[in-house]
Short mmCIF file of C-alpha atoms and ligand atoms in Angstrom, two decimals:
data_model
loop_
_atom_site.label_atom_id
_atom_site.label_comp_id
_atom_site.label_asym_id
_atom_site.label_seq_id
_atom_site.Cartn_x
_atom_site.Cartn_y
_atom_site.Cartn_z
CA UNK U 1261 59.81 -24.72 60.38
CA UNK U 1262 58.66 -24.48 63.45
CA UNK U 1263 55.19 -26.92 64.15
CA UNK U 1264 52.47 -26.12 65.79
CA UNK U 1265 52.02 -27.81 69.80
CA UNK U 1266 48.64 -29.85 69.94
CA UNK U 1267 46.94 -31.12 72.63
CA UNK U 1268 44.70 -34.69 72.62
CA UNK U 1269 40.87 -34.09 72.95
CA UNK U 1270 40.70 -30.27 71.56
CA UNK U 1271 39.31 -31.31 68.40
CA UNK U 1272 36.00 -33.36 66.88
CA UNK U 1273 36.20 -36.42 67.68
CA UNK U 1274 34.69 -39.48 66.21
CA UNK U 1275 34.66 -43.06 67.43
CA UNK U 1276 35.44 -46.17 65.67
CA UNK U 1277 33.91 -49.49 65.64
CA UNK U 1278 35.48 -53.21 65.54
CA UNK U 1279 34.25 -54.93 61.84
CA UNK U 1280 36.89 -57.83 62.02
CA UNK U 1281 36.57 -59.11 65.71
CA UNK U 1282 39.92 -60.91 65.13
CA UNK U 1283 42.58 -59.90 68.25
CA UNK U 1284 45.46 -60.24 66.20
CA UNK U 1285 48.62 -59.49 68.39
CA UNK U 1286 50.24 -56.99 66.17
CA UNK U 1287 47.68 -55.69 63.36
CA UNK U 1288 49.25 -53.53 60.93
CA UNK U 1289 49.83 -52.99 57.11
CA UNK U 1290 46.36 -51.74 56.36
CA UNK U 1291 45.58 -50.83 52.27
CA UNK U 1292 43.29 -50.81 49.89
CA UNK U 1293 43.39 -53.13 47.04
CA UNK U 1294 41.20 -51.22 44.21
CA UNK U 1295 41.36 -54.29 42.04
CA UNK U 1296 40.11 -56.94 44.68
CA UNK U 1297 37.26 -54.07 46.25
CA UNK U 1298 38.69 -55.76 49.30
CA UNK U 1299 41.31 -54.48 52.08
CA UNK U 1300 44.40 -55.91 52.89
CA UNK U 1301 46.11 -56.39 56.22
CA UNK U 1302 48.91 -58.75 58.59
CA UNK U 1303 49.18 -59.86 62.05
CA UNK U 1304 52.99 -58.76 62.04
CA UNK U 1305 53.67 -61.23 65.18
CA UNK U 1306 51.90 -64.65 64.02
CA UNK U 1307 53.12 -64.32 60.21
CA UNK U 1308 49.42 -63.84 58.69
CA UNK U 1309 48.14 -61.86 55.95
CA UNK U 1310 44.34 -61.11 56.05
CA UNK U 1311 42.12 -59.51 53.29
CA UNK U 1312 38.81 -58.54 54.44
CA UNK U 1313 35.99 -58.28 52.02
CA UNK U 1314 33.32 -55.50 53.38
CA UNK U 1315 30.13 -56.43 51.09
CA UNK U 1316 30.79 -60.13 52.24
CA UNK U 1317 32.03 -59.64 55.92
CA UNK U 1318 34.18 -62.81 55.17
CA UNK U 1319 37.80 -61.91 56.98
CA UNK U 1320 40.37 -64.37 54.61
CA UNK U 1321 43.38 -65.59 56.13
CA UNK U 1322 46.57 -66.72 54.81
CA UNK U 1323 49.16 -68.48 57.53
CA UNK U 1324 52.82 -67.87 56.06
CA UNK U 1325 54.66 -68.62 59.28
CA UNK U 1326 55.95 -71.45 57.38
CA UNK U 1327 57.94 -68.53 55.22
CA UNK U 1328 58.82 -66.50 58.28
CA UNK U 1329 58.36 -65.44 61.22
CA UNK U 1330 57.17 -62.18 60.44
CA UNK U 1331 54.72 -60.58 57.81
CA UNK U 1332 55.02 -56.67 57.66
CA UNK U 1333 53.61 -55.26 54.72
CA UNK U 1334 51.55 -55.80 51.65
CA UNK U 1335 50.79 -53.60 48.27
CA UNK U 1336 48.96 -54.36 45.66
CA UNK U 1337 50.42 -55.25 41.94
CA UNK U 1338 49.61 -52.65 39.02
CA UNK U 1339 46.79 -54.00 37.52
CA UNK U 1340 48.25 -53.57 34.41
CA UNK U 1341 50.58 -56.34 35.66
CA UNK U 1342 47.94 -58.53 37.77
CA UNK U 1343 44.15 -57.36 36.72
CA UNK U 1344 42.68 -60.27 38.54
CA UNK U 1345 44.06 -59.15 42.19
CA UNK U 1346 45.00 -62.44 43.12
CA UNK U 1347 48.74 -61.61 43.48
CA UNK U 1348 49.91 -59.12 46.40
CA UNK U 1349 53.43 -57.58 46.95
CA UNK U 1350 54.44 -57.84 50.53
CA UNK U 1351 57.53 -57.76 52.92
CA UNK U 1352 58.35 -60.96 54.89
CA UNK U 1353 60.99 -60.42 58.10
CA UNK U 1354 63.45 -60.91 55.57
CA UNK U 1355 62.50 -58.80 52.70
CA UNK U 1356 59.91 -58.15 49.86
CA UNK U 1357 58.04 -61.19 48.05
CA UNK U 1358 54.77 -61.87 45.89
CA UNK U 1359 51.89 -63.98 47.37
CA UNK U 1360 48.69 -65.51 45.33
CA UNK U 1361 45.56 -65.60 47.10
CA UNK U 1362 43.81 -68.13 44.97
CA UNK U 1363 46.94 -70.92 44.99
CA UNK U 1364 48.26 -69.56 48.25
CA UNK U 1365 52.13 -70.06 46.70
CA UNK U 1366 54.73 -67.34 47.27
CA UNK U 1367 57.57 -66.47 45.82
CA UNK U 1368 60.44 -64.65 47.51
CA UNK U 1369 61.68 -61.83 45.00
CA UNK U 1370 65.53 -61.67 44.27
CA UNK U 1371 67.73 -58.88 45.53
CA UNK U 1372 66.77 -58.65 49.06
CA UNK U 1373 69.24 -57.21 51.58
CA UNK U 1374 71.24 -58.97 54.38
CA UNK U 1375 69.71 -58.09 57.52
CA UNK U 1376 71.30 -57.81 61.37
CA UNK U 1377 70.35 -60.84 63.03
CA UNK U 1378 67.47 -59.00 65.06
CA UNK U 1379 66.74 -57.32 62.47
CA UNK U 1380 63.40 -57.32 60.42
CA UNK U 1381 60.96 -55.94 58.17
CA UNK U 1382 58.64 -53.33 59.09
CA UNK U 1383 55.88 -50.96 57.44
CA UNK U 1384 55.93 -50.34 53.54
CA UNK U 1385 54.17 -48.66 50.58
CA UNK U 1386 54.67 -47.90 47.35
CA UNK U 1387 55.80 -45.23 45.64
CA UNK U 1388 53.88 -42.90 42.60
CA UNK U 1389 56.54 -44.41 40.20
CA UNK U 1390 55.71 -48.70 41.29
CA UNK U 1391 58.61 -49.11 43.35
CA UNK U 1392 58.21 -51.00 46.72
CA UNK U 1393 59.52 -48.83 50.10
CA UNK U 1394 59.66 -50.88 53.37
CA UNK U 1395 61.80 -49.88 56.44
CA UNK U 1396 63.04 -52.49 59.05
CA UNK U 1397 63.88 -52.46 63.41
CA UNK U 1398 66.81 -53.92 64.41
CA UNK U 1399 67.06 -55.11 67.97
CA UNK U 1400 69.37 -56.07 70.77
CA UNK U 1401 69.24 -59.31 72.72
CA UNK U 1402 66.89 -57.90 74.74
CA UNK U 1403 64.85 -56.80 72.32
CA UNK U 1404 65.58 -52.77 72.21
CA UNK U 1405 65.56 -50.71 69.40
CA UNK U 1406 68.96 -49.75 68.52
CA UNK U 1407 68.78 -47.62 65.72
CA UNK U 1408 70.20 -50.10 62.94
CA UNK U 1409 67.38 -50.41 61.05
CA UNK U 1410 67.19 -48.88 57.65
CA UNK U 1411 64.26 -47.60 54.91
CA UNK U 1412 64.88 -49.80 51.73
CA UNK U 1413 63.35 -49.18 48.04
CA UNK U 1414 62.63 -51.39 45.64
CA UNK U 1415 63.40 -50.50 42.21
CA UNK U 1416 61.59 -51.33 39.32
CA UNK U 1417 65.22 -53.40 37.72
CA UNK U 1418 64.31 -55.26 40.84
CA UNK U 1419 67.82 -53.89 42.55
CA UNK U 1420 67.40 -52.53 46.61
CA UNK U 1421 68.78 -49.49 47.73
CA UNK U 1422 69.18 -48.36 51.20
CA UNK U 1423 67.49 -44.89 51.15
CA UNK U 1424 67.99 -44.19 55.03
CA UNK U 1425 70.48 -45.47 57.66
CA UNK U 1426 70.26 -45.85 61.09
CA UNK U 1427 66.37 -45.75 61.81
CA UNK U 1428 65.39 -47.34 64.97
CA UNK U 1429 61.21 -48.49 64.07
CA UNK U 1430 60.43 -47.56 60.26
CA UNK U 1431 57.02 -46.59 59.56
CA UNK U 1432 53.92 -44.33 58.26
CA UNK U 1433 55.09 -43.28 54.91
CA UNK U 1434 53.43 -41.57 51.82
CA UNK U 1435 53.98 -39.44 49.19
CA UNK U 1436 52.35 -36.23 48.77
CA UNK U 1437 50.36 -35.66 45.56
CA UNK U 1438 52.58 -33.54 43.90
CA UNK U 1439 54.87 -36.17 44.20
CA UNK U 1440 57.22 -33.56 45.41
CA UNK U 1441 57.31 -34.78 49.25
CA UNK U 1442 57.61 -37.89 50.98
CA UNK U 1443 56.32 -38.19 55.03
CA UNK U 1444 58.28 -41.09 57.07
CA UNK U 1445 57.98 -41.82 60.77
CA UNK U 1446 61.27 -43.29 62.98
CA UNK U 1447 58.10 -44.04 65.51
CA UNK U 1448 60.56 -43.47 68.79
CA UNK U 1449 61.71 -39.80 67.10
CA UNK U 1450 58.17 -38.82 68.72
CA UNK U 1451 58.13 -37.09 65.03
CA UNK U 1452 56.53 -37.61 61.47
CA UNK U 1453 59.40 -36.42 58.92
CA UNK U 1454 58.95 -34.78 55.51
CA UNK U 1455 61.29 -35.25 52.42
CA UNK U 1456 62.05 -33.69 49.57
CA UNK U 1457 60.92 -36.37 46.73
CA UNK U 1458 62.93 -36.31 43.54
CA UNK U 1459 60.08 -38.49 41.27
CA UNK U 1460 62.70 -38.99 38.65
CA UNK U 1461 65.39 -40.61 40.46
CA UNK U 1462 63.94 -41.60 43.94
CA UNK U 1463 65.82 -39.92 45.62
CA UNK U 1464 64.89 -38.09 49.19
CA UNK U 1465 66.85 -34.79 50.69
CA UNK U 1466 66.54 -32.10 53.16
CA UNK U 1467 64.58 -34.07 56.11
CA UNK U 1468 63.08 -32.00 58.79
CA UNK U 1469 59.99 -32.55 61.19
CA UNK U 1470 56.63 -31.54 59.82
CA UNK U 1471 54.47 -32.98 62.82
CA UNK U 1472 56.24 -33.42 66.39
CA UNK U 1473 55.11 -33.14 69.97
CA UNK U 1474 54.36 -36.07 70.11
CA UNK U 1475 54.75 -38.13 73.79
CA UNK U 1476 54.77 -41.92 74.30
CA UNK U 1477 52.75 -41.65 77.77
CA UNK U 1478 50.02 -39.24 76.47
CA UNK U 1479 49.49 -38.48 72.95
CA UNK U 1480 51.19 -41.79 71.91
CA UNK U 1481 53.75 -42.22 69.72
CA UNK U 1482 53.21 -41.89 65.80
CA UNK U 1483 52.90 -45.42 64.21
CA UNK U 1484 51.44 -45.98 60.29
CA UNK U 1485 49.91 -43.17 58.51
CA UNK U 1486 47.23 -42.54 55.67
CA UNK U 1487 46.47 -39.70 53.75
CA UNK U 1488 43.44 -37.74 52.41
CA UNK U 1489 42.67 -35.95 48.98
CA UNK U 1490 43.41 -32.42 50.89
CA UNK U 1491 47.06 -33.81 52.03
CA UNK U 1492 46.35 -33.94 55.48
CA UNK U 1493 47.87 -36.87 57.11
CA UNK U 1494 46.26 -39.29 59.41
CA UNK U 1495 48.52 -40.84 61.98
CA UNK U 1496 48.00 -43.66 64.27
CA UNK U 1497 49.35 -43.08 67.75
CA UNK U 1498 51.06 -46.41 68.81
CA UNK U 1499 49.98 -46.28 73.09
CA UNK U 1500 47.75 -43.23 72.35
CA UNK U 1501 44.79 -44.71 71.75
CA UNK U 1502 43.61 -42.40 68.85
CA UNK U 1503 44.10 -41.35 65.45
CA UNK U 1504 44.68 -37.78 64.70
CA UNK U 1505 44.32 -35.79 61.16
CA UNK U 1506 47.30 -33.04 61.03
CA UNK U 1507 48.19 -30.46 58.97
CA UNK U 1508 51.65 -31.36 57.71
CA UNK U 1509 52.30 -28.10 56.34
CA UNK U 1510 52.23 -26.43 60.20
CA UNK U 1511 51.90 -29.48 62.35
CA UNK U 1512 48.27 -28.61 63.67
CA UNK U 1513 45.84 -31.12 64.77
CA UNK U 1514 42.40 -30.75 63.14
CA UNK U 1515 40.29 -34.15 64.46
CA UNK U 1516 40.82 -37.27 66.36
CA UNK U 1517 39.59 -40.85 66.02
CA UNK U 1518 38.95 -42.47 69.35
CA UNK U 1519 37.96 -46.30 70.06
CA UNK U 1520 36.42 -47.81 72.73
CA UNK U 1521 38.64 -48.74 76.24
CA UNK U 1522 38.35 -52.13 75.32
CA UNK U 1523 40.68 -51.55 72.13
CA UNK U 1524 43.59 -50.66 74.35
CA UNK U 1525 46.21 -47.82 73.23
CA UNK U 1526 48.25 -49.88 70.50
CA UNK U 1527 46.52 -48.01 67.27
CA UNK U 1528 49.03 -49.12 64.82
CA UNK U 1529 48.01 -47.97 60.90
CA UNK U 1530 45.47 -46.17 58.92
CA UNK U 1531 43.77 -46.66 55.45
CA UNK U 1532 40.97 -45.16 53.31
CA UNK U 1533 38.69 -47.99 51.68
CA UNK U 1534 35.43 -48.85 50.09
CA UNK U 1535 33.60 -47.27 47.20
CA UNK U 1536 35.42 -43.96 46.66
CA UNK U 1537 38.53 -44.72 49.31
CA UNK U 1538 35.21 -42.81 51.76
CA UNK U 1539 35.82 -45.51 55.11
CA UNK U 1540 38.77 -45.00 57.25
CA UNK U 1541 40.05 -48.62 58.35
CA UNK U 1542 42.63 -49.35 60.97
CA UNK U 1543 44.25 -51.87 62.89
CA UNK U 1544 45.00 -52.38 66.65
CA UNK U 1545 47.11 -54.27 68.51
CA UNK U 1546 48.45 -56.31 72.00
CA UNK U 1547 51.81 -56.74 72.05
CA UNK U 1548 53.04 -57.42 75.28
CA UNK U 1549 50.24 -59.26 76.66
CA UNK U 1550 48.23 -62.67 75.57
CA UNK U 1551 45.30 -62.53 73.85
CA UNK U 1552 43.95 -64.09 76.65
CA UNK U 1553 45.15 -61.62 79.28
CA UNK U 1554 43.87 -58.92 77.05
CA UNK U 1555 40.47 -60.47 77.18
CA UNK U 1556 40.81 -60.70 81.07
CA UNK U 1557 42.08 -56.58 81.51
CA UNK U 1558 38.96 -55.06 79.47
CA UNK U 1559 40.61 -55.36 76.51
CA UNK U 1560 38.62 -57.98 74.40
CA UNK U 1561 39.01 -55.53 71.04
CA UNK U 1562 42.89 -54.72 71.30
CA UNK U 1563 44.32 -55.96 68.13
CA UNK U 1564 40.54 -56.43 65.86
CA UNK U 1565 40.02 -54.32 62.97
CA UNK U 1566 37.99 -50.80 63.18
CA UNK U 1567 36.52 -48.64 60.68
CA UNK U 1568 34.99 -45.31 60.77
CA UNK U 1569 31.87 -45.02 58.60
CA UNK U 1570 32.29 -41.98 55.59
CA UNK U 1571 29.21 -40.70 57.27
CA UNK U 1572 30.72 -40.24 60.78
CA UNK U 1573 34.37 -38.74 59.24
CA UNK U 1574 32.32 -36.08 57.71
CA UNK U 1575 31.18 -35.01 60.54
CA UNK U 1576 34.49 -34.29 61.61
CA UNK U 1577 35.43 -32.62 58.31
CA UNK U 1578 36.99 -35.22 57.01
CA UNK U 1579 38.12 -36.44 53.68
CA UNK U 1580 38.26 -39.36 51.20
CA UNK U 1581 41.34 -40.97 51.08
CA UNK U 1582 43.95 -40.37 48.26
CA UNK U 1583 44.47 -43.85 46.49
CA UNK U 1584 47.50 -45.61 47.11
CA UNK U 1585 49.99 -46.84 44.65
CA UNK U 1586 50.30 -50.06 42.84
CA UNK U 1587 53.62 -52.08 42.80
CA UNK U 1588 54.92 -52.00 39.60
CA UNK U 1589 55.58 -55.98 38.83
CA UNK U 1590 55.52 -57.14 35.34
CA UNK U 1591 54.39 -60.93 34.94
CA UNK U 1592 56.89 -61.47 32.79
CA UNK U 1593 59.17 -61.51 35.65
CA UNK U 1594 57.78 -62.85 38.74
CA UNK U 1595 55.75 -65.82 37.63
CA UNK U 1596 59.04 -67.32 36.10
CA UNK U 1597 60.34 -67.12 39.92
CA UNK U 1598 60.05 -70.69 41.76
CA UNK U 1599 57.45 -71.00 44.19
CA UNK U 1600 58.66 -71.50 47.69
CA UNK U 1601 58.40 -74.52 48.99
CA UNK U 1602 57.83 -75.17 52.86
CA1 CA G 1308 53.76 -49.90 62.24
#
């Protein structure tokens, strides 16, 4: 299938504003958590997992660098399995574990894989069937992508499978509705992938481009994504500085997201909260530089959170957000797991 060419700026735009001024250095992992009202994010770099609460304002945060180096990804439990929202599914560097707000314990889960040495945990979501999909970057000495990474699953026996090989940055991946595609991004691809989904047996075939074009000096490259109740796809363009809504079935562009110049280019992922998933959140970022620099180039906002009001995406034509899945995570199994200790 050939997809459509799209240019940056030939669409409605909208603009977002900051609502956690918090320059975190690699903001990522955006969701929802329907059972907490509340939205849940990391700082990537400086191991922290945030959950924001929008009726309060009050921006929570939970330090686990003394887990890991690296936080990458969080998901809400069923609530059959966790009703109370206190306990959160997330990826570490070195593979998936369960956090509690309200003690602040963790516990690593069993079964992870062995990683490369540079190797480490990246975006992940969850499937429609409960099972937990995070990819990983591996990196040389110097700190290149070299295409070793892989996309992992989760099963719900609690075994990991290796679903792709040889991905350089794993990111931006949902399921379609009909539970009958699956969208991934290898960010430096300069492409957002479809799948053939298999909801029976997980398993993904036939992978071909459903948005490309896209350009790491002008449109950005595409980082996390989000999707809406029509199936269009919002994708976060890593050094782009915007977030466009596309058409995966031809690859069109239909409306941007833009943010001030003092947010930088690093737009990293995208989520649908609030009452009725009708906000659009998403996090920033400013790797490469020091908070402090950032603050001294015009860049005090790179890496805070930004959300675009329901109000202002309809203007735009856009839609509420499709709700995302819930790890499936019975109790009876993880709270029998030691905590770990520091
Ligand atoms: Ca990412």
């Amino acid at each position: 299938m050939a997809c459509a060419v799209w240019s940056p700026g030939s669409v409605p735009t909208v603009e977002a504003a900051v609502v956690v001024q918090l320059p975190a250095e690699l903001g990522e992992g955006t969701l929802w958590d329907a059972r907490s009202q509340q939205l849940l994010w990391v700082d990537i770099m400086r191991a922290r997992l945030y959950r924001f609460d929008p009726n309060s304002g009050v921006n929570e945060e939970h330090d686990l660098s003394a887990y890991s180096k690296f936080v990458s990804s969080v998901v809400p439990l069923r609530e059959a399995d966790d009703p109370t929202g206190d306990f959160v599914a997330l990826t570490l560097g070195e593979g998936f574990a369960v956090y509690n707000f309200r003690e602040r314990s963790l516990r690593i889960l069993p079964g992870n894989p062995s990683l490369g040495e540079n190797e480490r945990f990246n975006d992940g979501k969850v499937s429609p069937t409960g099972s937990y999909w995070a990819g990983t970057i591996a990196r040389d000495a110097t700190g290149q992508p070299i295409g070793k990474g892989g996309l992992y699953r989760r099963n719900l026996d609690g075994s990991v499978d290796k679903v792709v090989e040889e991905v350089a940055i794993s990111n931006g991946l949902s399921w379609h509705s009909d539970c009958r595609t699956f969208y991934h991004t290898d960010t430096p691809n300069g492409t957002v992938d479809a799948w053939d989904y298999d909801v029976v047996t997980g398993a993904i075939t036939n992978r071909r481009p459903c948005i490309e074009h896209f350009d790491f000096q002008t449109t950005g490259f595409p980082d996390g994504h989000a999707q809406d109740i029509e199936g269009m796809l919002w994708v976060a363009r890593f050094n782009g500085g915007r977030v466009g809504r596309y058409d995966p079935k031809t690859g069109a562009l239909l409306a941007e997201v833009t943010f001030p110049e003092t947010a930088g280019k690093q737009i990293t992922s995208v989520a649908f909260g609030g009452a009725d998933l009708g906000d659009m959140y998403i996090s920033t970022a400013h790797e490469g530089v020091t908070a402090e620099t950032a603050a001294e180039q015009g860049l005090p906002e790179a890496g805070c959170l930004f959300r675009v009001t329901r109000e202002a995406l309809t203007v735009v034509g856009g839609a509420a957000g499709k709700p995302a899945h819930s790890m499936c995570l019975p109790q009876s199994g993880f709270l029998d797991l030691p905590v770990a200790s520091v």
